[in-house]
Backbone as XML, in Angstrom:
<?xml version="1.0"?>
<chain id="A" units="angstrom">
  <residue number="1" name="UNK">
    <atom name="N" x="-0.886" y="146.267" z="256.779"/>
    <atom name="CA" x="-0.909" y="144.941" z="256.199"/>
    <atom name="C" x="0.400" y="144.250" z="256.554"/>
  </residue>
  <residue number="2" name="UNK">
    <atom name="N" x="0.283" y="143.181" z="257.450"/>
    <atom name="CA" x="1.668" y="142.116" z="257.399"/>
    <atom name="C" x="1.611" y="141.178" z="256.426"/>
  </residue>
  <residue number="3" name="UNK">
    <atom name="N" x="2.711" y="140.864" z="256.444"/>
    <atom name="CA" x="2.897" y="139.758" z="255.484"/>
    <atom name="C" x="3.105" y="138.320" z="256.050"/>
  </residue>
  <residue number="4" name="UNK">
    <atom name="N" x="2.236" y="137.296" z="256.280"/>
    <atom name="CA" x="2.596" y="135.929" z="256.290"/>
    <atom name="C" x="3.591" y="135.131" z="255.935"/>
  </residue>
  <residue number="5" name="UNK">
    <atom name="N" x="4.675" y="134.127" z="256.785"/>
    <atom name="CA" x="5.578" y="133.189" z="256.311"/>
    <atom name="C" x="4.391" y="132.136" z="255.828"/>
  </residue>
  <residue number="6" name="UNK">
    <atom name="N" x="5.088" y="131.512" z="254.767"/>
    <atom name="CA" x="3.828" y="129.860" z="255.098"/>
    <atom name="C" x="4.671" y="129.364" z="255.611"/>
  </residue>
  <residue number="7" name="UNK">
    <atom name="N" x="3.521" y="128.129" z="256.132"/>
    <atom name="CA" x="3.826" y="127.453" z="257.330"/>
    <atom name="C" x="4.764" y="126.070" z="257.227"/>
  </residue>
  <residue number="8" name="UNK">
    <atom name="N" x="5.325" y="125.858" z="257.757"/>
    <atom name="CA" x="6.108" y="124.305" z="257.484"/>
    <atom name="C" x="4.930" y="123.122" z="257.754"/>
  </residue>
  <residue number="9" name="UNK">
    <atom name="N" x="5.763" y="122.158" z="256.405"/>
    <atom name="CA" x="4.050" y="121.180" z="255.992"/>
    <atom name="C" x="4.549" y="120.052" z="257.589"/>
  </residue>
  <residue number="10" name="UNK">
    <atom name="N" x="4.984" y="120.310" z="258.106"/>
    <atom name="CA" x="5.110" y="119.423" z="259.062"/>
    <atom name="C" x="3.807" y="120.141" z="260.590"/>
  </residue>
  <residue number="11" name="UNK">
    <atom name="N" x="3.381" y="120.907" z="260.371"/>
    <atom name="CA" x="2.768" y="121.536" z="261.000"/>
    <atom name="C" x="2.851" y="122.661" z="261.789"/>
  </residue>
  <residue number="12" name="UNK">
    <atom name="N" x="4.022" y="122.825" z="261.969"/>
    <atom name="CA" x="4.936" y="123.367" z="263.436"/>
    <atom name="C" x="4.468" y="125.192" z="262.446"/>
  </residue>
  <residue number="13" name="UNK">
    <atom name="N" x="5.193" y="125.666" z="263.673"/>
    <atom name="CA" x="4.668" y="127.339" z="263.101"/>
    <atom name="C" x="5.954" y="128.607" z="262.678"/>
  </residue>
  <residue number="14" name="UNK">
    <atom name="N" x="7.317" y="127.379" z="262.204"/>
    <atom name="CA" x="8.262" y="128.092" z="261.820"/>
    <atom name="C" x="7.586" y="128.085" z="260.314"/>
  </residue>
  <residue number="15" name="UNK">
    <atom name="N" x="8.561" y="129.116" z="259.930"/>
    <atom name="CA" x="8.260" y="129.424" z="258.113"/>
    <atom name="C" x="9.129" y="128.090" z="257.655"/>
  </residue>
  <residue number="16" name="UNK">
    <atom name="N" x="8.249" y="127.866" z="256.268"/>
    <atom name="CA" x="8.597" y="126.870" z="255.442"/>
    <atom name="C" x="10.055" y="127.344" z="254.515"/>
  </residue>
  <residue number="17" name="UNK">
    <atom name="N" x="10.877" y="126.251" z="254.684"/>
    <atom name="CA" x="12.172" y="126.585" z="254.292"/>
    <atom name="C" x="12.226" y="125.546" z="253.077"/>
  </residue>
  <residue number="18" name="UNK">
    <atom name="N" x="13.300" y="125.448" z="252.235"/>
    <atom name="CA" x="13.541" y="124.493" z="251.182"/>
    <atom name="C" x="13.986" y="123.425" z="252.324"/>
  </residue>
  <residue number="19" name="UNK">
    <atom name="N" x="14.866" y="123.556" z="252.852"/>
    <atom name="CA" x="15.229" y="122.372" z="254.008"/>
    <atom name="C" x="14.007" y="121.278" z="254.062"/>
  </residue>
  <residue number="20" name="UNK">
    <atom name="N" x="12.888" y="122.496" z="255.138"/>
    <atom name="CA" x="12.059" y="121.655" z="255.350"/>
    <atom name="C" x="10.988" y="120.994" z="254.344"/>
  </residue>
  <residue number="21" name="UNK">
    <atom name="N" x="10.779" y="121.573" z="253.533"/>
    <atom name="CA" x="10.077" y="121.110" z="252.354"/>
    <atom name="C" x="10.868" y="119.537" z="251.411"/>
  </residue>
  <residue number="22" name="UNK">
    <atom name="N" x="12.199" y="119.797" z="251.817"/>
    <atom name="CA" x="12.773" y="118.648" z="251.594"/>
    <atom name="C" x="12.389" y="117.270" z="252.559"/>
  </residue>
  <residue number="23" name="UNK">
    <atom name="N" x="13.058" y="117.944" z="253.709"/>
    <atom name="CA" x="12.639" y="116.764" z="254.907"/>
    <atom name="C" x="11.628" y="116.240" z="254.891"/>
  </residue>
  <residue number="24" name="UNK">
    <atom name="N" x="10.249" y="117.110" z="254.179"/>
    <atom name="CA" x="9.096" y="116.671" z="254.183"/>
    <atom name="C" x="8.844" y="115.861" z="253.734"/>
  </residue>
  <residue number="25" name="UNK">
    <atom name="N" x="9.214" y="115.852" z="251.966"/>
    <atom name="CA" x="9.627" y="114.556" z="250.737"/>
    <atom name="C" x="9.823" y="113.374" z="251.233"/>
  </residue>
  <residue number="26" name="UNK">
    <atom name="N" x="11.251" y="113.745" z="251.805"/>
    <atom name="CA" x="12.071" y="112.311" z="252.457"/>
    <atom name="C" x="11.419" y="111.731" z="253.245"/>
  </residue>
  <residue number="27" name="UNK">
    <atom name="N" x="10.450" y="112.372" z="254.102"/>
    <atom name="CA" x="9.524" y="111.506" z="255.172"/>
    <atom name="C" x="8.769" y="110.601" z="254.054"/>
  </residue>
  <residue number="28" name="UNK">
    <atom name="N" x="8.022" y="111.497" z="253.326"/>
    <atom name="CA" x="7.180" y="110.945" z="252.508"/>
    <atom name="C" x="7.783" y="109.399" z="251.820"/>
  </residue>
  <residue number="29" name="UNK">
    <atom name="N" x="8.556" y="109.732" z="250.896"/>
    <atom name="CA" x="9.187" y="108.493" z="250.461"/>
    <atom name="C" x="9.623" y="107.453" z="251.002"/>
  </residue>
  <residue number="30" name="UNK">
    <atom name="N" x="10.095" y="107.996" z="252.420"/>
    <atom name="CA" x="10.808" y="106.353" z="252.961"/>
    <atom name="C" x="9.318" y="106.368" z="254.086"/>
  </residue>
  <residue number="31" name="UNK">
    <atom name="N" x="8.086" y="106.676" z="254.014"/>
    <atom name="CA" x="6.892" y="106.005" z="254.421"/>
    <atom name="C" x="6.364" y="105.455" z="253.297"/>
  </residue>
  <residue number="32" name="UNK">
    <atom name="N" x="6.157" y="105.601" z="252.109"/>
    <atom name="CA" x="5.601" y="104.825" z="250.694"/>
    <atom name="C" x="6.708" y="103.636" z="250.567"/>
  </residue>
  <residue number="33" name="UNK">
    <atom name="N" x="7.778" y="104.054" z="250.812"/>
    <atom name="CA" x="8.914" y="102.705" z="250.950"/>
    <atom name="C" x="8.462" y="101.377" z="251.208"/>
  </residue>
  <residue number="34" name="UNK">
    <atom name="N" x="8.693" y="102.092" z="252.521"/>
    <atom name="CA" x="8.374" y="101.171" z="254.046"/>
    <atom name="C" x="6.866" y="100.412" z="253.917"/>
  </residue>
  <residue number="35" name="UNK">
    <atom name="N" x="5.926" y="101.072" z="253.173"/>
    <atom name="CA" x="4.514" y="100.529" z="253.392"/>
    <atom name="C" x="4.126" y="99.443" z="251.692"/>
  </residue>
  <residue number="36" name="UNK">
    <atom name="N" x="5.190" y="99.800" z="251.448"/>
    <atom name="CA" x="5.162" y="98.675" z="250.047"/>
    <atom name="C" x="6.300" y="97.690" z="250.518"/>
  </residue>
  <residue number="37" name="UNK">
    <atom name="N" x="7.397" y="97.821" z="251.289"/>
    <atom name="CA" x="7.730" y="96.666" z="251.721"/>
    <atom name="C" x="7.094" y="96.043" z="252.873"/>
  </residue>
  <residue number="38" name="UNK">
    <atom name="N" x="6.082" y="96.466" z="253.585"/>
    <atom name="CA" x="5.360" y="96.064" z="254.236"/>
    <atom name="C" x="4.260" y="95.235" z="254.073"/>
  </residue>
  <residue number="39" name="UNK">
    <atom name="N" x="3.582" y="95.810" z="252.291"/>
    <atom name="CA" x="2.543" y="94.876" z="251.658"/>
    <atom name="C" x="3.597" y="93.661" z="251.259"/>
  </residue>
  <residue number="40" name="UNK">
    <atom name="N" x="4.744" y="93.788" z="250.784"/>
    <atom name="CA" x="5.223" y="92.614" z="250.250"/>
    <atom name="C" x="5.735" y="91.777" z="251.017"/>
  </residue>
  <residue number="41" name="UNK">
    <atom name="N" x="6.018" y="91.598" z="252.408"/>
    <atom name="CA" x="5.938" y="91.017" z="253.525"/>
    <atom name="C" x="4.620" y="90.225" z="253.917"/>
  </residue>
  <residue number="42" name="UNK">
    <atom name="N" x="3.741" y="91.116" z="253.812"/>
    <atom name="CA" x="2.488" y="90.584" z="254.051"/>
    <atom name="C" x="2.160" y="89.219" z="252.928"/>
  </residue>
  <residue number="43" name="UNK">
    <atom name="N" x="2.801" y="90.000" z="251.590"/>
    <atom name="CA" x="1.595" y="88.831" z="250.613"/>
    <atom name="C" x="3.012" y="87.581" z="250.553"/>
  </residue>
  <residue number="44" name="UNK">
    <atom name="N" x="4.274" y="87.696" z="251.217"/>
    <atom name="CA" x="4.850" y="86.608" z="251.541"/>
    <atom name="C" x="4.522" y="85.593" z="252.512"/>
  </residue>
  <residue number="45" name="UNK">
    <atom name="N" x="3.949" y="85.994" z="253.437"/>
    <atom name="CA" x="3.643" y="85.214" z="254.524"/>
    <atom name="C" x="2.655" y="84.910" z="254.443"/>
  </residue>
  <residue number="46" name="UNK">
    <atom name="N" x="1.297" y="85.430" z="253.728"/>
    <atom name="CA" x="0.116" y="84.855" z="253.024"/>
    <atom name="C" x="0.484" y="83.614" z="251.933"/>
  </residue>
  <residue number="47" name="UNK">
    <atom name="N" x="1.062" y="83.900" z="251.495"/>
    <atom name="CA" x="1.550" y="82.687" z="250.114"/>
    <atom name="C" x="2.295" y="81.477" z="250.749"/>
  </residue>
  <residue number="48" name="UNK">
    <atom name="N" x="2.858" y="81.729" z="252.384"/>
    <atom name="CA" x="3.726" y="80.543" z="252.988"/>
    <atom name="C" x="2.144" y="79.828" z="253.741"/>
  </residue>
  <residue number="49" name="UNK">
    <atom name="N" x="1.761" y="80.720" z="253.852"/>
    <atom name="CA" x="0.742" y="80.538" z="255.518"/>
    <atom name="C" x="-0.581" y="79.496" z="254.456"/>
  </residue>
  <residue number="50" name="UNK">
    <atom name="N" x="-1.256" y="79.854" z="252.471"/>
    <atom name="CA" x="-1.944" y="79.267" z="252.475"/>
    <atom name="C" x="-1.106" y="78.042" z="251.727"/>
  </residue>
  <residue number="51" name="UNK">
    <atom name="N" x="0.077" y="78.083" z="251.528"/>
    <atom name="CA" x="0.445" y="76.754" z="251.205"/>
    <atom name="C" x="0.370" y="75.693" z="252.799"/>
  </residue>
  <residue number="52" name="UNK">
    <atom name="N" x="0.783" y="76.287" z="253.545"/>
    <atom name="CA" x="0.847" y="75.223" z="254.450"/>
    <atom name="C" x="-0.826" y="74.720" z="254.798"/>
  </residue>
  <residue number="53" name="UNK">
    <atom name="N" x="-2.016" y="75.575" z="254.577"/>
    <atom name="CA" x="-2.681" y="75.094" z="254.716"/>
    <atom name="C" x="-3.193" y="74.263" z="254.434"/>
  </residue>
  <residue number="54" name="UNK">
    <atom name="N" x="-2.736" y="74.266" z="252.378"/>
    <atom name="CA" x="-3.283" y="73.351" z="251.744"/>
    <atom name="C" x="-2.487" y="71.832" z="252.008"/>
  </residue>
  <residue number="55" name="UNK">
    <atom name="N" x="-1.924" y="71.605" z="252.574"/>
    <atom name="CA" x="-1.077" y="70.203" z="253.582"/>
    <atom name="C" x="-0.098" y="69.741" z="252.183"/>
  </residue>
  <residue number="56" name="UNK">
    <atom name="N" x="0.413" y="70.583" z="251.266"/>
    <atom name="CA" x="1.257" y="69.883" z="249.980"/>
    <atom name="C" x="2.111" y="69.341" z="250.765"/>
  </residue>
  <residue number="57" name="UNK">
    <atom name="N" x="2.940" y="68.133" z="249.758"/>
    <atom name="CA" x="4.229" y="67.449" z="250.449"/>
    <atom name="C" x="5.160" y="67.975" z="249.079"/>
  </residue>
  <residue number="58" name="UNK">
    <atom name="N" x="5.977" y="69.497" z="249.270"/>
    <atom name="CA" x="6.418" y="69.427" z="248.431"/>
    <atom name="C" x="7.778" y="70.002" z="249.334"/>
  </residue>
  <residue number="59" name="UNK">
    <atom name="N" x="8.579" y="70.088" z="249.931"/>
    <atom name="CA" x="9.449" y="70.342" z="250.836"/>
    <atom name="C" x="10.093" y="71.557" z="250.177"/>
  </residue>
  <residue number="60" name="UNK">
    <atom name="N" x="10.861" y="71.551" z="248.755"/>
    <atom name="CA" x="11.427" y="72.232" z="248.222"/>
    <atom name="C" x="10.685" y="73.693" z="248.241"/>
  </residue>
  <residue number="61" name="UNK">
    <atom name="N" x="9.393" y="73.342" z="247.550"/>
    <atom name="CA" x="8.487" y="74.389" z="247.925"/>
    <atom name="C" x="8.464" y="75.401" z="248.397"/>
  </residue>
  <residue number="62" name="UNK">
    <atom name="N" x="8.441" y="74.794" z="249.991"/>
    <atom name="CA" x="8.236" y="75.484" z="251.144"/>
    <atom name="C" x="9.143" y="75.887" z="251.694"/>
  </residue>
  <residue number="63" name="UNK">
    <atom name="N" x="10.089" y="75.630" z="251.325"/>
    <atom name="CA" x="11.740" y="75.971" z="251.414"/>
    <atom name="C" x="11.317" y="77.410" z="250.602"/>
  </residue>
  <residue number="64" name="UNK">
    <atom name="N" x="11.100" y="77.379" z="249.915"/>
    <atom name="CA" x="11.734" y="78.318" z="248.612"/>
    <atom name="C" x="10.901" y="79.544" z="249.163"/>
  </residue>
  <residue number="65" name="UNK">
    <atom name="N" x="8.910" y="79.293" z="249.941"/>
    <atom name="CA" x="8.831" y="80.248" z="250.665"/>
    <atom name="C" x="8.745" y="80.893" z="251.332"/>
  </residue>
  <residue number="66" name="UNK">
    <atom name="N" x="9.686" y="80.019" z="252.777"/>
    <atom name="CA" x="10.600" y="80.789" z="253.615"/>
    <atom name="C" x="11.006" y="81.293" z="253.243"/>
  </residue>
  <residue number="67" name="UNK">
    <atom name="N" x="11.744" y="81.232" z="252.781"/>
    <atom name="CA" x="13.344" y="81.744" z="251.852"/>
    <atom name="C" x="12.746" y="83.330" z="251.206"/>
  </residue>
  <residue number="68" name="UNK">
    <atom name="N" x="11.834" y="83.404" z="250.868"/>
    <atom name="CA" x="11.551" y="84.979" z="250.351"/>
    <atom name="C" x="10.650" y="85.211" z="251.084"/>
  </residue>
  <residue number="69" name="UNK">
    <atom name="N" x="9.937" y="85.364" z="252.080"/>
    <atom name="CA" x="9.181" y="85.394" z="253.776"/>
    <atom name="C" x="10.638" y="86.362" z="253.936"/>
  </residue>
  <residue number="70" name="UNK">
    <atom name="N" x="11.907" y="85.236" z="254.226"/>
    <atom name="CA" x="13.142" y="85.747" z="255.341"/>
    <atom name="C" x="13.145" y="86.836" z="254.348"/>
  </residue>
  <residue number="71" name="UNK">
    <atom name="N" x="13.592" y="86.797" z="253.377"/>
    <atom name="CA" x="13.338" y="87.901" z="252.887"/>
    <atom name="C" x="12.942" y="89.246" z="252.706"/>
  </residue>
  <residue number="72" name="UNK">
    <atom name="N" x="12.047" y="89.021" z="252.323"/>
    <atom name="CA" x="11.594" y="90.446" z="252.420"/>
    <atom name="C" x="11.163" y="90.825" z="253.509"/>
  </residue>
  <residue number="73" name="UNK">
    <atom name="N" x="10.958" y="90.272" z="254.463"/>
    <atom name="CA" x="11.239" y="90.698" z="256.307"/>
    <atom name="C" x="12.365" y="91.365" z="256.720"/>
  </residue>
  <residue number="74" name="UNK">
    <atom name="N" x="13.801" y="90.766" z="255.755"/>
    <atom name="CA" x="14.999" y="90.825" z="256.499"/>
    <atom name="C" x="14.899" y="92.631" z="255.639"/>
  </residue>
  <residue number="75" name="UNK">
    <atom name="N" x="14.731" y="92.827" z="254.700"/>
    <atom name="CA" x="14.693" y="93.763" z="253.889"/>
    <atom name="C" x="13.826" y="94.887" z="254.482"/>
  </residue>
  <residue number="76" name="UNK">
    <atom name="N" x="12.778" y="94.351" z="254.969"/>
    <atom name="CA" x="11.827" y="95.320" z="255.613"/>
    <atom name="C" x="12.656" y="96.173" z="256.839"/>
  </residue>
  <residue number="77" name="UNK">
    <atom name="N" x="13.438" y="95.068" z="258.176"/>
    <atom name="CA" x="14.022" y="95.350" z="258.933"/>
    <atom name="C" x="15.045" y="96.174" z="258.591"/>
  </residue>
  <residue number="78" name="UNK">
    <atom name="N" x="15.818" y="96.044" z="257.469"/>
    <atom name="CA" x="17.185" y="97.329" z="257.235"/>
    <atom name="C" x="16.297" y="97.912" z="256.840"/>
  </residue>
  <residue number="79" name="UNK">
    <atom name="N" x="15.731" y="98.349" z="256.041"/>
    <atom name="CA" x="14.801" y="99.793" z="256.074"/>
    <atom name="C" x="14.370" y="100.350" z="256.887"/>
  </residue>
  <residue number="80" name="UNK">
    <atom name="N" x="13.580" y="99.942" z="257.830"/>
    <atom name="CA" x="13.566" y="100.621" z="258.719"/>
    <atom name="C" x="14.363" y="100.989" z="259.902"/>
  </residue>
  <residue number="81" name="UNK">
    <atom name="N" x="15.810" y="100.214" z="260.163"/>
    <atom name="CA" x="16.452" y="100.891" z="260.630"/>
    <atom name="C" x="17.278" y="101.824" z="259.855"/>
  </residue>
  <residue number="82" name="UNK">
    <atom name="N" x="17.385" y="102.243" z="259.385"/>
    <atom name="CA" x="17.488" y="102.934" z="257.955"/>
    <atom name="C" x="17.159" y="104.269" z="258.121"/>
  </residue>
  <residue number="83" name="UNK">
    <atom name="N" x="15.918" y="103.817" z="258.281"/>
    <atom name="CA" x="14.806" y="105.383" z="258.723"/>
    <atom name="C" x="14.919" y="105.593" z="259.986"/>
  </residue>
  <residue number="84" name="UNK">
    <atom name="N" x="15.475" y="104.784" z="260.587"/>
    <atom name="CA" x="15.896" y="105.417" z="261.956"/>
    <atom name="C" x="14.711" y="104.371" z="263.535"/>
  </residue>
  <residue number="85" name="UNK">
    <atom name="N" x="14.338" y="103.562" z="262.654"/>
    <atom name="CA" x="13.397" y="102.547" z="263.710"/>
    <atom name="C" x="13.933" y="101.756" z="264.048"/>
  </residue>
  <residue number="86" name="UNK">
    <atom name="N" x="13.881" y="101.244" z="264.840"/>
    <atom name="CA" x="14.788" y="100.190" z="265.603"/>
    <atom name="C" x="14.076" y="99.169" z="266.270"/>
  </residue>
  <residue number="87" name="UNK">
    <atom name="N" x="12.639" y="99.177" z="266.470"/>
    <atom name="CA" x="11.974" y="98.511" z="267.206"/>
    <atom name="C" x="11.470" y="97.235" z="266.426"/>
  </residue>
  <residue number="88" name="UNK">
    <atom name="N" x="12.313" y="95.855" z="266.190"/>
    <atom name="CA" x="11.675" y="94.757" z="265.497"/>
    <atom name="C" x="10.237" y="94.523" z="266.173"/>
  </residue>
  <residue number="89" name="UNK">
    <atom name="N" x="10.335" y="94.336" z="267.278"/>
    <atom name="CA" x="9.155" y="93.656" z="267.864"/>
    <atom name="C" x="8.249" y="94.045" z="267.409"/>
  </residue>
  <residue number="90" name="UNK">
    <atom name="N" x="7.632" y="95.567" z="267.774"/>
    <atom name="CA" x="6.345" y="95.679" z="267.070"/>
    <atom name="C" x="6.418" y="95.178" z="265.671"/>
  </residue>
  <residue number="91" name="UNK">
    <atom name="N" x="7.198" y="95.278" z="264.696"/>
    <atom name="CA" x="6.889" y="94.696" z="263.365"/>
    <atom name="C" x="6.839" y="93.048" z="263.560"/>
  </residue>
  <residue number="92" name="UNK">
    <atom name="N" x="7.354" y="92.642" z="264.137"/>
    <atom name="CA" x="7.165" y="91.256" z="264.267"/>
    <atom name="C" x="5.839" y="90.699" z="264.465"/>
  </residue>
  <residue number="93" name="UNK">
    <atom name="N" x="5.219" y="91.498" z="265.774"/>
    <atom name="CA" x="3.843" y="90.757" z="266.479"/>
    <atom name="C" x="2.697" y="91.711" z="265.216"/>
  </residue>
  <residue number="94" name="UNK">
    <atom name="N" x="2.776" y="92.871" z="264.831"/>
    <atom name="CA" x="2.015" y="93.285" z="263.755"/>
    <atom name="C" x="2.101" y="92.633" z="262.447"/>
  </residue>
  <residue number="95" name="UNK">
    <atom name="N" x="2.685" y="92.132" z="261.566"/>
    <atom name="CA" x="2.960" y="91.664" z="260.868"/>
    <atom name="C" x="2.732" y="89.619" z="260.900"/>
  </residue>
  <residue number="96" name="UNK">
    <atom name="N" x="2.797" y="89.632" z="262.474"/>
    <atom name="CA" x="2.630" y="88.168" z="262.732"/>
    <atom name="C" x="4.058" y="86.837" z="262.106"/>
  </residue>
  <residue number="97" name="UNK">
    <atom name="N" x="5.003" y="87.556" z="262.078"/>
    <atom name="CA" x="5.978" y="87.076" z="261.523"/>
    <atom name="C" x="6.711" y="85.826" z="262.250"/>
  </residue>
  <residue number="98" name="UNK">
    <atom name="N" x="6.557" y="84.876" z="261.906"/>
    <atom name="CA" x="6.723" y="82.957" z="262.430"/>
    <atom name="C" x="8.550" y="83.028" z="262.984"/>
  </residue>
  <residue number="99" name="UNK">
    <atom name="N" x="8.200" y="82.113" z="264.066"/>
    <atom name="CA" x="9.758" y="82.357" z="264.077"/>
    <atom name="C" x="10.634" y="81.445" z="262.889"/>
  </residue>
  <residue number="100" name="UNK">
    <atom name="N" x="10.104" y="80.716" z="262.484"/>
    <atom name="CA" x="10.527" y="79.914" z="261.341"/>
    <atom name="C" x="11.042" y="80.568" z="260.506"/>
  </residue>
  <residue number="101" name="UNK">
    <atom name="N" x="10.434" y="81.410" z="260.267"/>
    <atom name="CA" x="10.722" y="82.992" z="259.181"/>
    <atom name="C" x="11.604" y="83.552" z="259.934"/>
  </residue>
  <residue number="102" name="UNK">
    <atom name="N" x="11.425" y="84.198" z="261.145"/>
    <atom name="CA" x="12.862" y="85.077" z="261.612"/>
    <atom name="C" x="13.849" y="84.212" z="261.738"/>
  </residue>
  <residue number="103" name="UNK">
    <atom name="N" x="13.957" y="82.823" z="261.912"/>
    <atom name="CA" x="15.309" y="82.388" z="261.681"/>
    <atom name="C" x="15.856" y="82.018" z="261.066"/>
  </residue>
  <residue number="104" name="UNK">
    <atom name="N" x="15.303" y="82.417" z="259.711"/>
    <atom name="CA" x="16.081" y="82.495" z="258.358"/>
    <atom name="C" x="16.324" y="83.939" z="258.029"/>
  </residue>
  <residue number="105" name="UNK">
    <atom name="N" x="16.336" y="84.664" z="258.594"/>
    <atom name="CA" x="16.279" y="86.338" z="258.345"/>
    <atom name="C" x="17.829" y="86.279" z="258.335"/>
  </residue>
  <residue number="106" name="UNK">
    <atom name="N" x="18.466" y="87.322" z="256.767"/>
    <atom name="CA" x="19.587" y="87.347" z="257.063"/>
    <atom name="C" x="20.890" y="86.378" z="256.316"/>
  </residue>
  <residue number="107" name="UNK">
    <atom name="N" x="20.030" y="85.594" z="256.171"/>
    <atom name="CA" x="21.152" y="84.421" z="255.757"/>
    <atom name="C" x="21.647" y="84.166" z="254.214"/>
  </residue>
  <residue number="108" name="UNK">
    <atom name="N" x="22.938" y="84.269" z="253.954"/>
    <atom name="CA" x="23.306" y="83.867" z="252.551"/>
    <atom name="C" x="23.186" y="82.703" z="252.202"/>
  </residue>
  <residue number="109" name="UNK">
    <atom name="N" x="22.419" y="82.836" z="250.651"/>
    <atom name="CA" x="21.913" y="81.782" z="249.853"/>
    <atom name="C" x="23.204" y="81.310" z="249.452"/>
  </residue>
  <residue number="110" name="UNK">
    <atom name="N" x="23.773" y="80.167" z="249.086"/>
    <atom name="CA" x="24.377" y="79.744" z="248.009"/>
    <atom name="C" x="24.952" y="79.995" z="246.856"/>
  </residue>
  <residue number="111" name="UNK">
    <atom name="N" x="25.799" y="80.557" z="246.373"/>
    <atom name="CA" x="25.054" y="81.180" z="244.637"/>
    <atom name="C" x="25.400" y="79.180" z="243.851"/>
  </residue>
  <residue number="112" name="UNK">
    <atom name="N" x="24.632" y="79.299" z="242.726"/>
    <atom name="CA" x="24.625" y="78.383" z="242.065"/>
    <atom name="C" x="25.206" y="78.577" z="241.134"/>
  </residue>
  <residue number="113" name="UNK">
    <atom name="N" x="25.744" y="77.658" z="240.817"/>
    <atom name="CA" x="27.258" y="77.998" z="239.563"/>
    <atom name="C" x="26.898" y="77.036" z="238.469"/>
  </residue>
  <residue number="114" name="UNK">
    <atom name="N" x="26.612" y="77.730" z="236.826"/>
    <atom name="CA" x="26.596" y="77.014" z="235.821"/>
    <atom name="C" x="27.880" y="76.230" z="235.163"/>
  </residue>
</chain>
């Protein structure tokens, strides 16, 4: 009778170590991260994309959602270089991200003083 290592959850056919069982986590988490700042990217640029449809004249508005579009784009982008991705483009053309939006990516607001 031998005895079996288990296997590392990454697939590979070394024995499962605490290391890797860690590394495994960490993948995990900064992909649940990444894919909830990814929905919230999305439902930003949905909320810019059906205001503009509806033709409002409210300028401030639409200011305000750029302004969290750049946002949580710009947020999306340090995360994932973060995790070690580096490639904007594909998130750009997947995501469909306006350049209007990337060229507010980044930029300090104002603070407003009472």
């Amino acid at each position: 009778m031998s005895l079996r290592m288990p296997q590392s959850p990454f697939g590979g056919h070394g024995p499962e170590t605490g290391a890797s069982v860690l590394d495994y986590e960490i993948a995990q988490q900064k992909a649940e991260i990444l894919g909830s700042m990814g929905q919230q990217v999305e439902q930003a640029l949905a909320r810019l994309r059906a205001f503009d449809e509806e033709g409002a004249d409210e300028p401030d508005r639409r200011t305000a959602l750029l302004d969290e579009a750049a946002d949580k784009a710009w947020a999306l982008m340090i995360q994932r270089e973060l995790s070690g991705l580096r490639h904007w483009e594909a998130v750009v053309k997947a995501y469909g991200i306006p350049h209007e939006v990337l060229n507010r990516m980044g930029r300090v607001q104002p603070s407003v003083r009472t």
